[in-house]
Amino acid sequence: MNIIDTHAHLDHLDNIEQALKSASENGVEAIVAVGVDLAANKKNLELKFKTQHPKIYVALGIHPGNIKQGEVDDGIQFIRDHIREAKAIGEIGLDFWYKWVKKDQQKKDEQRQVFRRQLKLAKEFNLPVVIHSRGTWRECFETAKEEGIKKAVFHWYSGPLDVLEDIVKNDYFVSATPSIVYSPQSREAIRHAPIENTLIETDSPVYFGTDETDGFKAEPKDVVRTLKAYCALKNMEEEKALEIFNRNAKKFFGLD
Ligand SMILES: [Zn+2]
């Protein structure tokens, strides 16, 4: 199998070397390592340079949940300084569900500002963006569109179908995680999204599962689970789906 995990937080994994080894043994050919802050972006770049297989590509970004006082300017400057190494800007976006943001208008505006600054960077360098849009699907979509973004993936999409329709109409993407086994919202969204606008990923090391289903802490090798769950959900042949997902990922991120 030659499969690509399009979204993993490699820097967060407990045992990176072991995870990369078993990814390789399970047919993972490439991983897009997605950053959330300055430290993660640095670490993922290091990993990219010292890893032969699977091939590691990086997305550089500041996640809405990782905005640190006094670090934003340096964080964005770091991305700009290493833009030639990046295949995308991400993970960026909005998320107002965090306890410290929920009732704080200033924190929301700060997220909006950091999001826009990074969208402008993506636009300037003609890079795709990886968007975190939990609970803010409509606003994230409108903001990306307003900033003239041509390529965007709404990572782990579980939002409403009307926004999904606009995402697809605009030729943006959504991505599926192993949550499509059990989450009604994820299942519904991914069932409706055309495969031509879908990527598969793991969001490693996120924990997937519920009390009723077997849980596991994801590693990049689990992108195979995402593929299998996708094919079960859409009643598709694995080989056929994989071919399309690989083509999508390569085209979206401009992988060689
Ligand atoms: Zn993520």
mmCIF file of C-alpha atoms and ligand atoms in Angstrom:
data_model
loop_
_atom_site.group_PDB
_atom_site.id
_atom_site.type_symbol
_atom_site.label_atom_id
_atom_site.label_comp_id
_atom_site.label_asym_id
_atom_site.label_seq_id
_atom_site.Cartn_x
_atom_site.Cartn_y
_atom_site.Cartn_z
ATOM 1 C CA MET A 1 0.000 0.000 0.000
ATOM 2 C CA ASN A 2 1.131 3.539 -0.705
ATOM 3 C CA ILE A 3 -0.895 5.841 1.455
ATOM 4 C CA ILE A 4 -0.512 9.449 2.639
ATOM 5 C CA ASP A 5 -1.489 10.802 6.052
ATOM 6 C CA THR A 6 -2.360 14.405 5.223
ATOM 7 C CA HIS A 7 -2.596 15.660 8.820
ATOM 8 C CA ALA A 8 -0.505 14.503 11.773
ATOM 9 C CA HIS A 9 1.014 16.345 14.732
ATOM 10 C CA LEU A 10 4.288 14.439 14.688
ATOM 11 C CA ASP A 11 5.846 16.688 17.314
ATOM 12 C CA HIS A 12 3.132 15.620 19.805
ATOM 13 C CA LEU A 13 3.678 11.849 19.435
ATOM 14 C CA ASP A 14 5.002 9.971 22.470
ATOM 15 C CA ASN A 15 7.479 7.925 20.474
ATOM 16 C CA ILE A 16 8.091 9.577 17.139
ATOM 17 C CA GLU A 17 10.703 7.134 15.884
ATOM 18 C CA GLN A 18 8.547 4.113 16.630
ATOM 19 C CA ALA A 19 5.498 5.747 15.029
ATOM 20 C CA LEU A 20 7.431 6.588 11.866
ATOM 21 C CA LYS A 21 8.787 3.061 11.696
ATOM 22 C CA SER A 22 5.394 1.449 11.975
ATOM 23 C CA ALA A 23 3.946 3.985 9.531
ATOM 24 C CA SER A 24 6.567 2.915 7.039
ATOM 25 C CA GLU A 25 5.871 -0.786 7.700
ATOM 26 C CA ASN A 26 2.162 -0.181 7.157
ATOM 27 C CA GLY A 27 2.569 1.387 3.748
ATOM 28 C CA VAL A 28 2.512 5.052 4.701
ATOM 29 C CA GLU A 29 4.546 6.705 1.999
ATOM 30 C CA ALA A 30 4.262 10.317 3.161
ATOM 31 C CA ILE A 31 3.012 12.390 6.073
ATOM 32 C CA VAL A 32 2.055 16.047 6.194
ATOM 33 C CA ALA A 33 3.281 17.208 9.599
ATOM 34 C CA VAL A 34 1.067 20.066 10.689
ATOM 35 C CA GLY A 35 2.281 22.732 13.110
ATOM 36 C CA VAL A 36 0.413 24.493 15.905
ATOM 37 C CA ASP A 37 2.966 26.922 17.328
ATOM 38 C CA LEU A 38 6.579 28.032 17.056
ATOM 39 C CA ALA A 39 7.987 25.020 18.921
ATOM 40 C CA ALA A 40 5.959 22.531 16.870
ATOM 41 C CA ASN A 41 6.941 24.181 13.591
ATOM 42 C CA LYS A 42 10.621 23.996 14.541
ATOM 43 C CA LYS A 43 10.379 20.384 15.642
ATOM 44 C CA ASN A 44 8.529 19.266 12.509
ATOM 45 C CA LEU A 45 11.098 20.942 10.268
ATOM 46 C CA GLU A 46 13.863 19.081 12.121
ATOM 47 C CA LEU A 47 12.005 15.808 11.632
ATOM 48 C CA LYS A 48 11.520 16.531 7.952
ATOM 49 C CA PHE A 49 15.258 16.933 7.447
ATOM 50 C CA LYS A 50 16.296 13.860 9.366
ATOM 51 C CA THR A 51 13.678 11.374 8.156
ATOM 52 C CA GLN A 52 14.052 9.399 4.935
ATOM 53 C CA HIS A 53 10.916 7.273 5.008
ATOM 54 C CA PRO A 54 8.044 7.987 5.217
ATOM 55 C CA LYS A 55 8.630 11.262 3.450
ATOM 56 C CA ILE A 56 7.725 14.162 5.704
ATOM 57 C CA TYR A 57 6.259 17.385 4.374
ATOM 58 C CA VAL A 58 5.427 20.259 6.673
ATOM 59 C CA ALA A 59 2.595 22.709 7.063
ATOM 60 C CA LEU A 60 3.616 25.681 9.192
ATOM 61 C CA GLY A 61 1.064 27.551 11.254
ATOM 62 C CA ILE A 62 -0.261 28.879 14.538
ATOM 63 C CA HIS A 63 -3.373 27.037 15.736
ATOM 64 C CA PRO A 64 -6.197 29.112 17.268
ATOM 65 C CA GLY A 65 -5.838 27.146 20.512
ATOM 66 C CA ASN A 66 -2.088 27.807 20.709
ATOM 67 C CA ILE A 67 -1.899 31.579 20.478
ATOM 68 C CA LYS A 68 0.600 32.637 23.123
ATOM 69 C CA GLN A 69 0.991 36.132 24.445
ATOM 70 C CA GLY A 70 4.049 37.753 22.910
ATOM 71 C CA GLU A 71 4.829 34.890 20.550
ATOM 72 C CA VAL A 72 2.622 35.687 17.564
ATOM 73 C CA ASP A 73 4.989 38.049 15.733
ATOM 74 C CA ASP A 74 7.961 35.712 16.170
ATOM 75 C CA GLY A 75 5.799 32.752 15.190
ATOM 76 C CA ILE A 76 4.654 34.373 11.974
ATOM 77 C CA GLN A 77 8.161 35.607 11.199
ATOM 78 C CA PHE A 78 9.434 32.041 11.619
ATOM 79 C CA ILE A 79 6.870 30.799 9.111
ATOM 80 C CA ARG A 80 7.891 33.511 6.667
ATOM 81 C CA ASP A 81 11.580 32.672 7.113
ATOM 82 C CA HIS A 82 10.917 28.984 6.357
ATOM 83 C CA ILE A 83 8.198 29.399 3.789
ATOM 84 C CA ARG A 84 10.217 27.610 1.103
ATOM 85 C CA GLU A 85 10.106 24.432 3.211
ATOM 86 C CA ALA A 86 6.339 24.570 3.687
ATOM 87 C CA LYS A 87 3.754 22.786 1.564
ATOM 88 C CA ALA A 88 0.922 24.605 3.303
ATOM 89 C CA ILE A 89 0.039 27.113 6.017
ATOM 90 C CA GLY A 90 -1.649 25.286 8.871
ATOM 91 C CA GLU A 91 -3.107 24.473 11.221
ATOM 92 C CA ILE A 92 -4.834 27.827 11.354
ATOM 93 C CA GLY A 93 -8.407 28.892 11.952
ATOM 94 C CA LEU A 94 -10.924 29.766 14.639
ATOM 95 C CA ASP A 95 -12.256 27.910 17.654
ATOM 96 C CA PHE A 96 -14.410 29.642 20.240
ATOM 97 C CA TRP A 97 -15.231 26.513 22.231
ATOM 98 C CA TYR A 98 -12.192 26.767 24.455
ATOM 99 C CA LYS A 99 -13.124 27.746 28.000
ATOM 100 C CA TRP A 100 -10.808 30.759 27.968
ATOM 101 C CA VAL A 101 -12.282 32.064 24.701
ATOM 102 C CA LYS A 102 -15.995 31.346 24.970
ATOM 103 C CA LYS A 103 -17.029 34.585 26.667
ATOM 104 C CA ASP A 104 -14.013 36.710 25.794
ATOM 105 C CA GLN A 105 -14.570 38.965 22.801
ATOM 106 C CA GLN A 106 -10.961 40.098 22.854
ATOM 107 C CA LYS A 107 -9.679 36.517 22.599
ATOM 108 C CA LYS A 108 -12.007 35.858 19.683
ATOM 109 C CA ASP A 109 -10.759 38.938 17.867
ATOM 110 C CA GLU A 110 -7.190 37.898 18.550
ATOM 111 C CA GLN A 111 -7.892 34.541 16.870
ATOM 112 C CA ARG A 112 -9.469 36.309 13.918
ATOM 113 C CA GLN A 113 -6.449 38.544 13.528
ATOM 114 C CA VAL A 114 -3.928 35.707 13.716
ATOM 115 C CA PHE A 115 -6.022 33.690 11.254
ATOM 116 C CA ARG A 116 -6.153 36.545 8.739
ATOM 117 C CA ARG A 117 -2.456 37.299 8.998
ATOM 118 C CA GLN A 118 -1.686 33.688 8.118
ATOM 119 C CA LEU A 119 -4.227 33.604 5.283
ATOM 120 C CA LYS A 120 -2.514 36.657 3.825
ATOM 121 C CA LEU A 121 0.814 34.858 4.078
ATOM 122 C CA ALA A 122 -0.635 31.850 2.254
ATOM 123 C CA LYS A 123 -2.032 34.123 -0.417
ATOM 124 C CA GLU A 124 1.268 35.948 -0.824
ATOM 125 C CA PHE A 125 3.170 32.693 -1.372
ATOM 126 C CA ASN A 126 0.364 30.908 -3.179
ATOM 127 C CA LEU A 127 0.176 28.098 -0.604
ATOM 128 C CA PRO A 128 -2.799 25.969 0.420
ATOM 129 C CA VAL A 129 -4.184 26.313 3.945
ATOM 130 C CA VAL A 130 -5.187 23.712 6.536
ATOM 131 C CA ILE A 131 -8.126 25.065 8.509
ATOM 132 C CA HIS A 132 -9.343 24.221 12.006
ATOM 133 C CA SER A 133 -12.965 25.396 12.066
ATOM 134 C CA ARG A 134 -14.662 23.711 15.015
ATOM 135 C CA GLY A 135 -17.957 25.525 15.591
ATOM 136 C CA THR A 136 -16.869 28.355 13.282
ATOM 137 C CA TRP A 137 -17.353 26.641 9.924
ATOM 138 C CA ARG A 138 -19.237 29.453 8.219
ATOM 139 C CA GLU A 139 -16.946 32.213 9.433
ATOM 140 C CA CYS A 140 -13.801 30.284 8.481
ATOM 141 C CA PHE A 141 -15.152 29.632 5.018
ATOM 142 C CA GLU A 142 -16.151 33.261 4.430
ATOM 143 C CA THR A 143 -12.843 34.555 5.779
ATOM 144 C CA ALA A 144 -10.750 32.261 3.563
ATOM 145 C CA LYS A 145 -12.818 33.231 0.552
ATOM 146 C CA GLU A 146 -12.563 36.923 1.372
ATOM 147 C CA GLU A 147 -8.785 36.659 1.620
ATOM 148 C CA GLY A 148 -8.653 35.178 -1.857
ATOM 149 C CA ILE A 149 -7.497 31.707 -0.816
ATOM 150 C CA LYS A 150 -7.563 29.272 -3.739
ATOM 151 C CA LYS A 151 -6.818 26.011 -1.906
ATOM 152 C CA ALA A 152 -8.129 25.171 1.557
ATOM 153 C CA VAL A 153 -8.880 21.984 3.442
ATOM 154 C CA PHE A 154 -11.415 22.082 6.256
ATOM 155 C CA HIS A 155 -9.708 19.553 8.439
ATOM 156 C CA TRP A 156 -11.866 16.938 10.266
ATOM 157 C CA TYR A 157 -14.992 18.540 8.871
ATOM 158 C CA SER A 158 -18.077 17.877 10.980
ATOM 159 C CA GLY A 159 -20.031 21.039 10.330
ATOM 160 C CA PRO A 160 -23.385 21.685 8.699
ATOM 161 C CA LEU A 161 -24.216 20.612 5.163
ATOM 162 C CA ASP A 162 -24.946 24.102 3.818
ATOM 163 C CA VAL A 163 -21.390 25.206 4.592
ATOM 164 C CA LEU A 164 -20.105 21.944 3.153
ATOM 165 C CA GLU A 165 -21.972 22.690 -0.047
ATOM 166 C CA ASP A 166 -20.240 26.073 -0.331
ATOM 167 C CA ILE A 167 -16.863 24.510 0.465
ATOM 168 C CA VAL A 168 -17.304 22.077 -2.405
ATOM 169 C CA LYS A 169 -18.719 24.693 -4.767
ATOM 170 C CA ASN A 170 -15.640 26.792 -4.121
ATOM 171 C CA ASP A 171 -13.483 23.768 -4.876
ATOM 172 C CA TYR A 172 -12.109 23.623 -1.341
ATOM 173 C CA PHE A 173 -11.563 20.318 0.483
ATOM 174 C CA VAL A 174 -12.644 18.585 3.668
ATOM 175 C CA SER A 175 -10.727 15.846 5.432
ATOM 176 C CA ALA A 176 -11.863 12.667 7.124
ATOM 177 C CA THR A 177 -10.385 11.186 10.309
ATOM 178 C CA PRO A 178 -11.138 7.867 12.061
ATOM 179 C CA SER A 179 -14.066 9.699 13.705
ATOM 180 C CA ILE A 180 -16.152 8.692 10.677
ATOM 181 C CA VAL A 181 -16.537 5.324 12.394
ATOM 182 C CA TYR A 182 -18.673 6.724 15.206
ATOM 183 C CA SER A 183 -19.372 10.474 14.963
ATOM 184 C CA PRO A 184 -22.780 11.158 13.386
ATOM 185 C CA GLN A 185 -21.702 14.676 12.303
ATOM 186 C CA SER A 186 -18.478 13.502 10.690
ATOM 187 C CA ARG A 187 -20.228 10.604 8.993
ATOM 188 C CA GLU A 188 -22.957 12.817 7.610
ATOM 189 C CA ALA A 189 -20.522 15.412 6.270
ATOM 190 C CA ILE A 190 -18.120 12.940 4.691
ATOM 191 C CA ARG A 191 -20.976 10.940 3.199
ATOM 192 C CA HIS A 192 -22.121 14.097 1.393
ATOM 193 C CA ALA A 193 -18.713 15.385 0.300
ATOM 194 C CA PRO A 194 -17.544 14.202 -3.127
ATOM 195 C CA ILE A 195 -14.406 12.089 -2.923
ATOM 196 C CA GLU A 196 -12.756 14.505 -5.361
ATOM 197 C CA ASN A 197 -12.906 17.121 -2.572
ATOM 198 C CA THR A 198 -11.852 14.841 0.270
ATOM 199 C CA LEU A 199 -8.516 14.034 1.929
ATOM 200 C CA ILE A 200 -7.810 11.386 4.561
ATOM 201 C CA GLU A 201 -5.786 11.866 7.729
ATOM 202 C CA THR A 202 -5.317 10.885 11.375
ATOM 203 C CA ASP A 203 -4.829 14.130 13.364
ATOM 204 C CA SER A 204 -2.331 12.032 15.372
ATOM 205 C CA PRO A 205 -1.982 11.699 18.286
ATOM 206 C CA VAL A 206 -5.658 12.410 18.873
ATOM 207 C CA TYR A 207 -7.611 9.756 20.769
ATOM 208 C CA PHE A 208 -10.476 8.298 18.740
ATOM 209 C CA GLY A 209 -13.398 6.301 20.060
ATOM 210 C CA THR A 210 -16.343 6.419 22.399
ATOM 211 C CA ASP A 211 -17.490 4.335 25.344
ATOM 212 C CA GLU A 212 -19.209 2.008 22.899
ATOM 213 C CA THR A 213 -16.411 1.706 20.322
ATOM 214 C CA ASP A 214 -12.828 0.623 20.854
ATOM 215 C CA GLY A 215 -10.668 3.649 21.455
ATOM 216 C CA PHE A 216 -7.105 4.234 20.321
ATOM 217 C CA LYS A 217 -4.528 6.982 20.253
ATOM 218 C CA ALA A 218 -3.866 7.672 16.576
ATOM 219 C CA GLU A 219 -0.525 7.389 14.822
ATOM 220 C CA PRO A 220 0.087 8.053 11.126
ATOM 221 C CA LYS A 221 -0.288 4.326 10.357
ATOM 222 C CA ASP A 222 -3.953 4.652 11.354
ATOM 223 C CA VAL A 223 -4.653 6.531 8.145
ATOM 224 C CA VAL A 224 -5.303 2.987 6.880
ATOM 225 C CA ARG A 225 -8.214 2.867 9.353
ATOM 226 C CA THR A 226 -9.524 6.123 7.930
ATOM 227 C CA LEU A 227 -9.367 4.664 4.439
ATOM 228 C CA LYS A 228 -11.182 1.488 5.486
ATOM 229 C CA ALA A 229 -13.845 3.413 7.403
ATOM 230 C CA TYR A 230 -14.323 5.704 4.425
ATOM 231 C CA CYS A 231 -14.803 2.794 2.051
ATOM 232 C CA ALA A 232 -17.285 1.169 4.437
ATOM 233 C CA LEU A 233 -19.212 4.440 4.739
ATOM 234 C CA LYS A 234 -19.302 5.134 0.999
ATOM 235 C CA ASN A 235 -19.444 1.518 -0.120
ATOM 236 C CA MET A 236 -16.314 1.906 -2.241
ATOM 237 C CA GLU A 237 -13.457 -0.310 -3.251
ATOM 238 C CA GLU A 238 -10.302 0.450 -1.253
ATOM 239 C CA GLU A 239 -7.942 0.403 -4.183
ATOM 240 C CA LYS A 240 -10.050 2.827 -6.173
ATOM 241 C CA ALA A 241 -10.549 5.204 -3.239
ATOM 242 C CA LEU A 242 -6.855 5.152 -2.371
ATOM 243 C CA GLU A 243 -5.879 6.076 -5.888
ATOM 244 C CA ILE A 244 -8.148 9.125 -5.747
ATOM 245 C CA PHE A 245 -6.993 10.147 -2.253
ATOM 246 C CA ASN A 246 -3.351 9.975 -3.308
ATOM 247 C CA ARG A 247 -4.041 12.035 -6.376
ATOM 248 C CA ASN A 248 -5.989 14.585 -4.279
ATOM 249 C CA ALA A 249 -3.241 14.887 -1.668
ATOM 250 C CA LYS A 250 -0.456 15.259 -4.207
ATOM 251 C CA LYS A 251 -2.323 17.874 -6.146
ATOM 252 C CA PHE A 252 -3.565 19.778 -3.100
ATOM 253 C CA PHE A 253 -0.174 20.062 -1.386
ATOM 254 C CA GLY A 254 1.893 19.987 -4.577
ATOM 255 C CA LEU A 255 3.858 16.912 -3.437
ATOM 256 C CA ASP A 256 6.538 15.449 -5.672
HETATM 257 ZN ZN ZN B 1 -4.744 18.967 13.911
#
